[in-house]
Amino acid sequence: MNNSPRHIAVFASGNGSNAENLIRFFNRPGSNARVNLVITNRPDAGVIDKAKRLETDVRILTRQEINTPETILPLLDSHKIDLIVLAGFMIMIPDFIVNRFNRRIINIHPSLLPRHGGKGMYGANVHRAVIDSGDTQSGITIHYVNHHYDSGQIIFQTQIPVLPSDTPTTLEQKIHRLEHLHYPQIIASLLPDP
Ligand code: GRF
């Protein structure tokens, strides 16, 4: 039996708190998976320093490079990537990657999809929309990535109350805590067989 660790690529465009949390979770001795590649599209993204500090290979690719099979597929292949995990990645995953990694691309969204998903719904925009719409619950959604924004099959959701005193900032903090708690565990349960 082949017991070599599964390889995870994390795609992130921003601060990278989820990426850091995933690296810390998986890159421990004895783990059956490793984050061995981080891809970002922003040269100023906070995730770059976080990944470097945790000795994880990080590559900055332009939107065009991400959309070019001859550039990105050899990079994923050379790292033997089994699973792609999106953590605040702001570029649509091109069809050729979705096709190649069928049901092996996972995203996390900071609301209870299908509420408050789709283009332009990211970060504080989501939490503001939740509060403005008077929702009494919010939460996180972990789902497979397909060819459209935020519409792939839902794998996991969990919710928390939205309090009258909540602001987009307090809600974002609570949602981040929820993400850090659940995302690694859910990914671990979805690792493809060796
Ligand atoms: C998270 O809220 C995630 O749900 C969303 O983007 C945010 C990324 O946060 N897709 P961070 O960069 O991991 O801190």
mmCIF file of N, CA, C and O in Angstrom, residues 5-98:
data_model
loop_
_atom_site.group_PDB
_atom_site.id
_atom_site.type_symbol
_atom_site.label_atom_id
_atom_site.label_comp_id
_atom_site.label_asym_id
_atom_site.label_seq_id
_atom_site.Cartn_x
_atom_site.Cartn_y
_atom_site.Cartn_z
ATOM 1 N N PRO A 5 2.220 10.902 1.777
ATOM 2 C CA PRO A 5 1.212 11.900 2.131
ATOM 3 C C PRO A 5 0.532 12.486 0.899
ATOM 4 O O PRO A 5 1.135 12.584 -0.176
ATOM 5 N N ARG A 6 -0.725 12.845 1.057
ATOM 6 C CA ARG A 6 -1.450 13.558 0.004
ATOM 7 C C ARG A 6 -0.904 14.981 -0.051
ATOM 8 O O ARG A 6 -0.520 15.553 0.972
ATOM 9 N N HIS A 7 -0.935 15.592 -1.230
ATOM 10 C CA HIS A 7 -0.392 16.941 -1.391
ATOM 11 C C HIS A 7 -1.514 17.935 -1.675
ATOM 12 O O HIS A 7 -2.328 17.722 -2.570
ATOM 13 N N ILE A 8 -1.498 19.008 -0.905
ATOM 14 C CA ILE A 8 -2.548 20.024 -1.003
ATOM 15 C C ILE A 8 -1.938 21.329 -1.497
ATOM 16 O O ILE A 8 -0.892 21.770 -0.985
ATOM 17 N N ALA A 9 -2.592 21.954 -2.474
ATOM 18 C CA ALA A 9 -2.231 23.325 -2.878
ATOM 19 C C ALA A 9 -3.312 24.257 -2.338
ATOM 20 O O ALA A 9 -4.501 23.996 -2.507
ATOM 21 N N VAL A 10 -2.885 25.317 -1.675
ATOM 22 C CA VAL A 10 -3.830 26.323 -1.190
ATOM 23 C C VAL A 10 -3.715 27.548 -2.092
ATOM 24 O O VAL A 10 -2.606 28.042 -2.332
ATOM 25 N N PHE A 11 -4.847 28.014 -2.606
ATOM 26 C CA PHE A 11 -4.900 29.222 -3.428
ATOM 27 C C PHE A 11 -5.500 30.334 -2.567
ATOM 28 O O PHE A 11 -6.618 30.173 -2.042
ATOM 29 N N ALA A 12 -4.795 31.450 -2.411
ATOM 30 C CA ALA A 12 -5.282 32.521 -1.528
ATOM 31 C C ALA A 12 -4.840 33.870 -2.073
ATOM 32 O O ALA A 12 -3.720 34.000 -2.581
ATOM 33 N N SER A 13 -5.709 34.871 -1.935
ATOM 34 C CA SER A 13 -5.372 36.205 -2.461
ATOM 35 C C SER A 13 -5.135 37.236 -1.375
ATOM 36 O O SER A 13 -4.712 38.350 -1.675
ATOM 37 N N GLY A 14 -5.463 36.912 -0.138
ATOM 38 C CA GLY A 14 -5.485 37.978 0.873
ATOM 39 C C GLY A 14 -4.579 37.728 2.050
ATOM 40 O O GLY A 14 -3.439 37.274 1.910
ATOM 41 N N ASN A 15 -5.129 38.015 3.216
ATOM 42 C CA ASN A 15 -4.384 37.948 4.466
ATOM 43 C C ASN A 15 -3.835 36.545 4.744
ATOM 44 O O ASN A 15 -2.720 36.384 5.243
ATOM 45 N N GLY A 16 -4.629 35.528 4.420
ATOM 46 C CA GLY A 16 -4.120 34.166 4.510
ATOM 47 C C GLY A 16 -4.230 33.518 5.872
ATOM 48 O O GLY A 16 -3.481 32.589 6.169
ATOM 49 N N SER A 17 -5.182 33.958 6.702
ATOM 50 C CA SER A 17 -5.288 33.311 8.017
ATOM 51 C C SER A 17 -5.732 31.857 7.865
ATOM 52 O O SER A 17 -5.270 30.988 8.613
ATOM 53 N N ASN A 18 -6.614 31.579 6.909
ATOM 54 C CA ASN A 18 -7.014 30.186 6.688
ATOM 55 C C ASN A 18 -5.854 29.371 6.120
ATOM 56 O O ASN A 18 -5.647 28.228 6.527
ATOM 57 N N ALA A 19 -5.126 29.952 5.190
ATOM 58 C CA ALA A 19 -3.980 29.233 4.616
ATOM 59 C C ALA A 19 -2.991 28.875 5.726
ATOM 60 O O ALA A 19 -2.525 27.726 5.815
ATOM 61 N N GLU A 20 -2.691 29.827 6.582
ATOM 62 C CA GLU A 20 -1.748 29.570 7.683
ATOM 63 C C GLU A 20 -2.277 28.457 8.590
ATOM 64 O O GLU A 20 -1.547 27.540 8.979
ATOM 65 N N ASN A 21 -3.554 28.534 8.898
ATOM 66 C CA ASN A 21 -4.171 27.532 9.772
ATOM 67 C C ASN A 21 -4.098 26.137 9.149
ATOM 68 O O ASN A 21 -3.824 25.148 9.828
ATOM 69 N N LEU A 22 -4.294 26.073 7.831
ATOM 70 C CA LEU A 22 -4.238 24.774 7.145
ATOM 71 C C LEU A 22 -2.808 24.234 7.117
ATOM 72 O O LEU A 22 -2.587 23.039 7.326
ATOM 73 N N ILE A 23 -1.849 25.115 6.877
ATOM 74 C CA ILE A 23 -0.442 24.664 6.863
ATOM 75 C C ILE A 23 -0.074 24.118 8.247
ATOM 76 O O ILE A 23 0.517 23.052 8.380
ATOM 77 N N ARG A 24 -0.450 24.876 9.289
ATOM 78 C CA ARG A 24 -0.114 24.425 10.651
ATOM 79 C C ARG A 24 -0.784 23.093 10.971
ATOM 80 O O ARG A 24 -0.217 22.237 11.646
ATOM 81 N N PHE A 25 -2.000 22.919 10.492
ATOM 82 C CA PHE A 25 -2.744 21.679 10.786
ATOM 83 C C PHE A 25 -2.136 20.483 10.062
ATOM 84 O O PHE A 25 -1.929 19.426 10.654
ATOM 85 N N PHE A 26 -1.870 20.664 8.758
ATOM 86 C CA PHE A 26 -1.459 19.492 7.969
ATOM 87 C C PHE A 26 0.041 19.225 8.017
ATOM 88 O O PHE A 26 0.450 18.073 7.914
ATOM 89 N N ASN A 27 0.855 20.272 8.144
ATOM 90 C CA ASN A 27 2.299 20.055 8.020
ATOM 91 C C ASN A 27 2.926 19.711 9.367
ATOM 92 O O ASN A 27 3.919 20.305 9.779
ATOM 93 N N ARG A 28 2.317 18.780 10.062
ATOM 94 C CA ARG A 28 2.846 18.313 11.338
ATOM 95 C C ARG A 28 3.436 16.929 11.113
ATOM 96 O O ARG A 28 2.978 16.193 10.228
ATOM 97 N N PRO A 29 4.396 16.552 11.955
ATOM 98 C CA PRO A 29 4.941 15.203 11.800
ATOM 99 C C PRO A 29 3.815 14.174 11.940
ATOM 100 O O PRO A 29 2.926 14.341 12.773
ATOM 101 N N GLY A 30 3.845 13.171 11.083
ATOM 102 C CA GLY A 30 2.858 12.095 11.191
ATOM 103 C C GLY A 30 1.565 12.348 10.447
ATOM 104 O O GLY A 30 0.721 11.463 10.358
ATOM 105 N N SER A 31 1.398 13.565 9.913
ATOM 106 C CA SER A 31 0.169 13.870 9.181
ATOM 107 C C SER A 31 0.147 13.099 7.863
ATOM 108 O O SER A 31 1.194 12.861 7.260
ATOM 109 N N ASN A 32 -1.052 12.742 7.400
ATOM 110 C CA ASN A 32 -1.130 12.002 6.137
ATOM 111 C C ASN A 32 -1.306 12.934 4.933
ATOM 112 O O ASN A 32 -1.605 12.482 3.838
ATOM 113 N N ALA A 33 -1.161 14.247 5.159
ATOM 114 C CA ALA A 33 -1.236 15.206 4.054
ATOM 115 C C ALA A 33 -0.342 16.405 4.366
ATOM 116 O O ALA A 33 -0.045 16.679 5.539
ATOM 117 N N ARG A 34 0.072 17.082 3.310
ATOM 118 C CA ARG A 34 0.889 18.296 3.485
ATOM 119 C C ARG A 34 0.403 19.370 2.534
ATOM 120 O O ARG A 34 0.060 19.078 1.386
ATOM 121 N N VAL A 35 0.418 20.608 3.003
ATOM 122 C CA VAL A 35 0.277 21.736 2.084
ATOM 123 C C VAL A 35 1.680 21.987 1.545
ATOM 124 O O VAL A 35 2.569 22.410 2.296
ATOM 125 N N ASN A 36 1.920 21.675 0.280
ATOM 126 C CA ASN A 36 3.289 21.851 -0.229
ATOM 127 C C ASN A 36 3.364 22.934 -1.314
ATOM 128 O O ASN A 36 4.407 23.117 -1.927
ATOM 129 N N LEU A 37 2.237 23.651 -1.510
ATOM 130 C CA LEU A 37 2.249 24.745 -2.488
ATOM 131 C C LEU A 37 1.167 25.752 -2.120
ATOM 132 O O LEU A 37 0.037 25.365 -1.814
ATOM 133 N N VAL A 38 1.551 27.026 -2.146
ATOM 134 C CA VAL A 38 0.566 28.111 -1.998
ATOM 135 C C VAL A 38 0.651 28.952 -3.260
ATOM 136 O O VAL A 38 1.753 29.327 -3.698
ATOM 137 N N ILE A 39 -0.496 29.215 -3.864
ATOM 138 C CA ILE A 39 -0.535 30.063 -5.061
ATOM 139 C C ILE A 39 -1.333 31.302 -4.736
ATOM 140 O O ILE A 39 -2.432 31.231 -4.150
ATOM 141 N N THR A 40 -0.780 32.452 -5.074
ATOM 142 C CA THR A 40 -1.499 33.708 -4.908
ATOM 143 C C THR A 40 -1.401 34.508 -6.197
ATOM 144 O O THR A 40 -0.504 34.298 -7.011
ATOM 145 N N ASN A 41 -2.335 35.429 -6.371
ATOM 146 C CA ASN A 41 -2.300 36.306 -7.544
ATOM 147 C C ASN A 41 -1.897 37.719 -7.159
ATOM 148 O O ASN A 41 -1.852 38.590 -8.020
ATOM 149 N N ARG A 42 -1.636 37.953 -5.853
ATOM 150 C CA ARG A 42 -1.334 39.324 -5.428
ATOM 151 C C ARG A 42 0.038 39.406 -4.786
ATOM 152 O O ARG A 42 0.286 38.788 -3.741
ATOM 153 N N PRO A 43 0.938 40.189 -5.391
ATOM 154 C CA PRO A 43 2.300 40.281 -4.861
ATOM 155 C C PRO A 43 2.352 40.877 -3.451
ATOM 156 O O PRO A 43 3.346 40.720 -2.753
ATOM 157 N N ASP A 44 1.257 41.551 -3.009
ATOM 158 C CA ASP A 44 1.254 42.163 -1.671
ATOM 159 C C ASP A 44 0.394 41.362 -0.683
ATOM 160 O O ASP A 44 0.088 41.853 0.407
ATOM 161 N N ALA A 45 0.016 40.162 -1.045
ATOM 162 C CA ALA A 45 -0.890 39.396 -0.171
ATOM 163 C C ALA A 45 -0.171 38.963 1.106
ATOM 164 O O ALA A 45 0.974 38.489 1.068
ATOM 165 N N GLY A 46 -0.867 39.091 2.226
ATOM 166 C CA GLY A 46 -0.307 38.692 3.526
ATOM 167 C C GLY A 46 0.058 37.214 3.567
ATOM 168 O O GLY A 46 0.953 36.802 4.308
ATOM 169 N N VAL A 47 -0.621 36.426 2.757
ATOM 170 C CA VAL A 47 -0.379 34.978 2.769
ATOM 171 C C VAL A 47 1.070 34.643 2.381
ATOM 172 O O VAL A 47 1.601 33.605 2.788
ATOM 173 N N ILE A 48 1.728 35.522 1.636
ATOM 174 C CA ILE A 48 3.081 35.197 1.138
ATOM 175 C C ILE A 48 4.049 35.033 2.312
ATOM 176 O O ILE A 48 4.747 34.024 2.427
ATOM 177 N N ASP A 49 4.069 36.015 3.205
ATOM 178 C CA ASP A 49 4.985 35.929 4.353
ATOM 179 C C ASP A 49 4.614 34.778 5.277
ATOM 180 O O ASP A 49 5.489 34.098 5.822
ATOM 181 N N LYS A 50 3.318 34.581 5.436
ATOM 182 C CA LYS A 50 2.874 33.494 6.334
ATOM 183 C C LYS A 50 3.370 32.149 5.806
ATOM 184 O O LYS A 50 3.883 31.314 6.553
ATOM 185 N N ALA A 51 3.210 31.933 4.495
ATOM 186 C CA ALA A 51 3.647 30.654 3.911
ATOM 187 C C ALA A 51 5.163 30.507 4.006
ATOM 188 O O ALA A 51 5.676 29.441 4.354
ATOM 189 N N LYS A 52 5.872 31.597 3.719
ATOM 190 C CA LYS A 52 7.344 31.524 3.762
ATOM 191 C C LYS A 52 7.826 31.200 5.172
ATOM 192 O O LYS A 52 8.729 30.389 5.358
ATOM 193 N N ARG A 53 7.198 31.849 6.157
ATOM 194 C CA ARG A 53 7.605 31.604 7.545
ATOM 195 C C ARG A 53 7.401 30.140 7.919
ATOM 196 O O ARG A 53 8.132 29.591 8.732
ATOM 197 N N LEU A 54 6.409 29.524 7.304
ATOM 198 C CA LEU A 54 6.128 28.105 7.590
ATOM 199 C C LEU A 54 6.801 27.196 6.562
ATOM 200 O O LEU A 54 6.438 26.018 6.420
ATOM 201 N N GLU A 55 7.779 27.773 5.849
ATOM 202 C CA GLU A 55 8.623 27.007 4.914
ATOM 203 C C GLU A 55 7.800 26.254 3.857
ATOM 204 O O GLU A 55 8.074 25.099 3.530
ATOM 205 N N THR A 56 6.794 26.927 3.364
ATOM 206 C CA THR A 56 5.937 26.347 2.327
ATOM 207 C C THR A 56 6.164 27.110 1.027
ATOM 208 O O THR A 56 6.197 28.348 1.029
ATOM 209 N N ASP A 57 6.330 26.369 -0.043
ATOM 210 C CA ASP A 57 6.607 26.972 -1.344
ATOM 211 C C ASP A 57 5.436 27.872 -1.761
ATOM 212 O O ASP A 57 4.291 27.424 -1.789
ATOM 213 N N VAL A 58 5.719 29.133 -2.048
ATOM 214 C CA VAL A 58 4.650 30.051 -2.446
ATOM 215 C C VAL A 58 4.997 30.679 -3.796
ATOM 216 O O VAL A 58 6.125 31.102 -4.010
ATOM 217 N N ARG A 59 4.033 30.667 -4.697
ATOM 218 C CA ARG A 59 4.237 31.225 -6.037
ATOM 219 C C ARG A 59 3.222 32.329 -6.301
ATOM 220 O O ARG A 59 2.029 32.148 -6.011
ATOM 221 N N ILE A 60 3.717 33.413 -6.882
ATOM 222 C CA ILE A 60 2.838 34.519 -7.268
ATOM 223 C C ILE A 60 2.629 34.424 -8.773
ATOM 224 O O ILE A 60 3.597 34.513 -9.544
ATOM 225 N N LEU A 61 1.385 34.224 -9.173
ATOM 226 C CA LEU A 61 1.074 34.104 -10.600
ATOM 227 C C LEU A 61 0.103 35.204 -10.996
ATOM 228 O O LEU A 61 -0.791 35.555 -10.226
ATOM 229 N N THR A 62 0.282 35.721 -12.196
ATOM 230 C CA THR A 62 -0.684 36.690 -12.699
ATOM 231 C C THR A 62 -1.973 35.959 -13.084
ATOM 232 O O THR A 62 -1.980 34.734 -13.255
ATOM 233 N N ARG A 63 -3.038 36.754 -13.256
ATOM 234 C CA ARG A 63 -4.301 36.155 -13.705
ATOM 235 C C ARG A 63 -4.087 35.381 -15.010
ATOM 236 O O ARG A 63 -4.605 34.299 -15.213
ATOM 237 N N GLN A 64 -3.261 35.984 -15.882
ATOM 238 C CA GLN A 64 -3.028 35.331 -17.174
ATOM 239 C C GLN A 64 -2.306 33.990 -17.002
ATOM 240 O O GLN A 64 -2.628 33.007 -17.662
ATOM 241 N N GLU A 65 -1.331 33.963 -16.088
ATOM 242 C CA GLU A 65 -0.602 32.703 -15.860
ATOM 243 C C GLU A 65 -1.536 31.633 -15.273
ATOM 244 O O GLU A 65 -1.433 30.457 -15.614
ATOM 245 N N ILE A 66 -2.444 32.088 -14.390
ATOM 246 C CA ILE A 66 -3.396 31.139 -13.797
ATOM 247 C C ILE A 66 -4.323 30.579 -14.876
ATOM 248 O O ILE A 66 -4.767 29.440 -14.802
ATOM 249 N N ASN A 67 -4.564 31.365 -15.888
ATOM 250 C CA ASN A 67 -5.457 30.939 -16.972
ATOM 251 C C ASN A 67 -4.723 30.267 -18.125
ATOM 252 O O ASN A 67 -5.327 30.004 -19.167
ATOM 253 N N THR A 68 -3.441 29.996 -17.947
ATOM 254 C CA THR A 68 -2.654 29.371 -19.010
ATOM 255 C C THR A 68 -2.286 27.947 -18.612
ATOM 256 O O THR A 68 -1.465 27.740 -17.708
ATOM 257 N N PRO A 69 -2.878 26.951 -19.257
ATOM 258 C CA PRO A 69 -2.605 25.559 -18.866
ATOM 259 C C PRO A 69 -1.115 25.233 -18.839
ATOM 260 O O PRO A 69 -0.639 24.549 -17.928
ATOM 261 N N GLU A 70 -0.363 25.727 -19.831
ATOM 262 C CA GLU A 70 1.061 25.378 -19.931
ATOM 263 C C GLU A 70 1.868 25.941 -18.759
ATOM 264 O O GLU A 70 2.998 25.520 -18.518
ATOM 265 N N THR A 71 1.322 26.916 -18.042
ATOM 266 C CA THR A 71 2.042 27.484 -16.898
ATOM 267 C C THR A 71 1.636 26.798 -15.607
ATOM 268 O O THR A 71 2.474 26.359 -14.817
ATOM 269 N N ILE A 72 0.337 26.718 -15.381
ATOM 270 C CA ILE A 72 -0.102 26.293 -14.046
ATOM 271 C C ILE A 72 -0.156 24.772 -13.904
ATOM 272 O O ILE A 72 0.158 24.235 -12.834
ATOM 273 N N LEU A 73 -0.496 24.049 -14.964
ATOM 274 C CA LEU A 73 -0.604 22.590 -14.794
ATOM 275 C C LEU A 73 0.749 21.945 -14.475
ATOM 276 O O LEU A 73 0.828 21.110 -13.565
ATOM 277 N N PRO A 74 1.844 22.331 -15.160
ATOM 278 C CA PRO A 74 3.139 21.750 -14.773
ATOM 279 C C PRO A 74 3.522 22.087 -13.326
ATOM 280 O O PRO A 74 4.155 21.272 -12.644
ATOM 281 N N LEU A 75 3.116 23.266 -12.852
ATOM 282 C CA LEU A 75 3.417 23.634 -11.459
ATOM 283 C C LEU A 75 2.673 22.703 -10.497
ATOM 284 O O LEU A 75 3.254 22.193 -9.532
ATOM 285 N N LEU A 76 1.396 22.461 -10.787
ATOM 286 C CA LEU A 76 0.613 21.559 -9.933
ATOM 287 C C LEU A 76 1.156 20.135 -10.038
ATOM 288 O O LEU A 76 1.264 19.418 -9.044
ATOM 289 N N ASP A 77 1.542 19.743 -11.256
ATOM 290 C CA ASP A 77 2.061 18.387 -11.448
ATOM 291 C C ASP A 77 3.397 18.201 -10.727
ATOM 292 O O ASP A 77 3.641 17.163 -10.106
ATOM 293 N N SER A 78 4.259 19.212 -10.805
ATOM 294 C CA SER A 78 5.588 19.051 -10.197
ATOM 295 C C SER A 78 5.485 18.944 -8.670
ATOM 296 O O SER A 78 6.369 18.395 -8.021
ATOM 297 N N HIS A 79 4.389 19.463 -8.104
ATOM 298 C CA HIS A 79 4.164 19.336 -6.656
ATOM 299 C C HIS A 79 3.254 18.148 -6.329
ATOM 300 O O HIS A 79 2.844 17.978 -5.190
ATOM 301 N N LYS A 80 2.917 17.376 -7.366
ATOM 302 C CA LYS A 80 2.062 16.179 -7.184
ATOM 303 C C LYS A 80 0.785 16.498 -6.394
ATOM 304 O O LYS A 80 0.421 15.803 -5.434
ATOM 305 N N ILE A 81 0.109 17.554 -6.813
ATOM 306 C CA ILE A 81 -1.059 18.032 -6.061
ATOM 307 C C ILE A 81 -2.248 17.080 -6.236
ATOM 308 O O ILE A 81 -2.630 16.735 -7.350
ATOM 309 N N ASP A 82 -2.810 16.661 -5.101
ATOM 310 C CA ASP A 82 -3.993 15.790 -5.093
ATOM 311 C C ASP A 82 -5.273 16.596 -4.890
ATOM 312 O O ASP A 82 -6.341 16.187 -5.344
ATOM 313 N N LEU A 83 -5.169 17.699 -4.140
ATOM 314 C CA LEU A 83 -6.357 18.443 -3.746
ATOM 315 C C LEU A 83 -6.030 19.939 -3.780
ATOM 316 O O LEU A 83 -4.960 20.345 -3.311
ATOM 317 N N ILE A 84 -6.946 20.718 -4.334
ATOM 318 C CA ILE A 84 -6.784 22.181 -4.343
ATOM 319 C C ILE A 84 -7.782 22.760 -3.354
ATOM 320 O O ILE A 84 -8.974 22.436 -3.386
ATOM 321 N N VAL A 85 -7.284 23.615 -2.467
ATOM 322 C CA VAL A 85 -8.127 24.225 -1.442
ATOM 323 C C VAL A 85 -8.085 25.738 -1.632
ATOM 324 O O VAL A 85 -7.003 26.344 -1.619
ATOM 325 N N LEU A 86 -9.247 26.335 -1.835
ATOM 326 C CA LEU A 86 -9.321 27.786 -1.988
ATOM 327 C C LEU A 86 -9.591 28.417 -0.625
ATOM 328 O O LEU A 86 -10.449 27.947 0.124
ATOM 329 N N ALA A 87 -8.852 29.486 -0.340
ATOM 330 C CA ALA A 87 -9.027 30.160 0.953
ATOM 331 C C ALA A 87 -8.931 31.657 0.693
ATOM 332 O O ALA A 87 -7.870 32.264 0.853
ATOM 333 N N GLY A 88 -10.039 32.229 0.228
ATOM 334 C CA GLY A 88 -10.035 33.651 -0.082
ATOM 335 C C GLY A 88 -9.317 33.923 -1.398
ATOM 336 O O GLY A 88 -8.546 34.875 -1.493
ATOM 337 N N PHE A 89 -9.577 33.077 -2.409
ATOM 338 C CA PHE A 89 -8.932 33.274 -3.714
ATOM 339 C C PHE A 89 -9.886 34.029 -4.621
ATOM 340 O O PHE A 89 -11.038 33.616 -4.800
ATOM 341 N N MET A 90 -9.401 35.146 -5.182
ATOM 342 C CA MET A 90 -10.298 36.098 -5.830
ATOM 343 C C MET A 90 -10.405 35.923 -7.343
ATOM 344 O O MET A 90 -10.978 36.769 -8.016
ATOM 345 N N ILE A 91 -9.820 34.857 -7.855
ATOM 346 C CA ILE A 91 -9.895 34.637 -9.302
ATOM 347 C C ILE A 91 -10.687 33.360 -9.561
ATOM 348 O O ILE A 91 -10.511 32.361 -8.848
ATOM 349 N N MET A 92 -11.547 33.438 -10.550
ATOM 350 C CA MET A 92 -12.338 32.263 -10.948
ATOM 351 C C MET A 92 -11.389 31.149 -11.397
ATOM 352 O O MET A 92 -10.470 31.403 -12.190
ATOM 353 N N ILE A 93 -11.600 29.951 -10.898
ATOM 354 C CA ILE A 93 -10.741 28.823 -11.308
ATOM 355 C C ILE A 93 -11.092 28.453 -12.749
ATOM 356 O O ILE A 93 -12.254 28.186 -13.073
ATOM 357 N N PRO A 94 -10.089 28.441 -13.641
ATOM 358 C CA PRO A 94 -10.408 28.173 -15.052
ATOM 359 C C PRO A 94 -10.940 26.752 -15.261
ATOM 360 O O PRO A 94 -10.625 25.838 -14.502
ATOM 361 N N ASP A 95 -11.747 26.624 -16.319
ATOM 362 C CA ASP A 95 -12.412 25.344 -16.591
ATOM 363 C C ASP A 95 -11.432 24.178 -16.705
ATOM 364 O O ASP A 95 -11.734 23.069 -16.268
ATOM 365 N N PHE A 96 -10.260 24.416 -17.288
ATOM 366 C CA PHE A 96 -9.358 23.280 -17.484
ATOM 367 C C PHE A 96 -8.852 22.733 -16.145
ATOM 368 O O PHE A 96 -8.536 21.552 -16.036
ATOM 369 N N ILE A 97 -8.781 23.578 -15.126
ATOM 370 C CA ILE A 97 -8.385 23.066 -13.795
ATOM 371 C C ILE A 97 -9.572 22.357 -13.141
ATOM 372 O O ILE A 97 -9.428 21.289 -12.552
ATOM 373 N N VAL A 98 -10.773 22.948 -13.269
ATOM 374 C CA VAL A 98 -11.970 22.300 -12.702
ATOM 375 C C VAL A 98 -12.139 20.903 -13.313
ATOM 376 O O VAL A 98 -12.420 19.926 -12.610
#
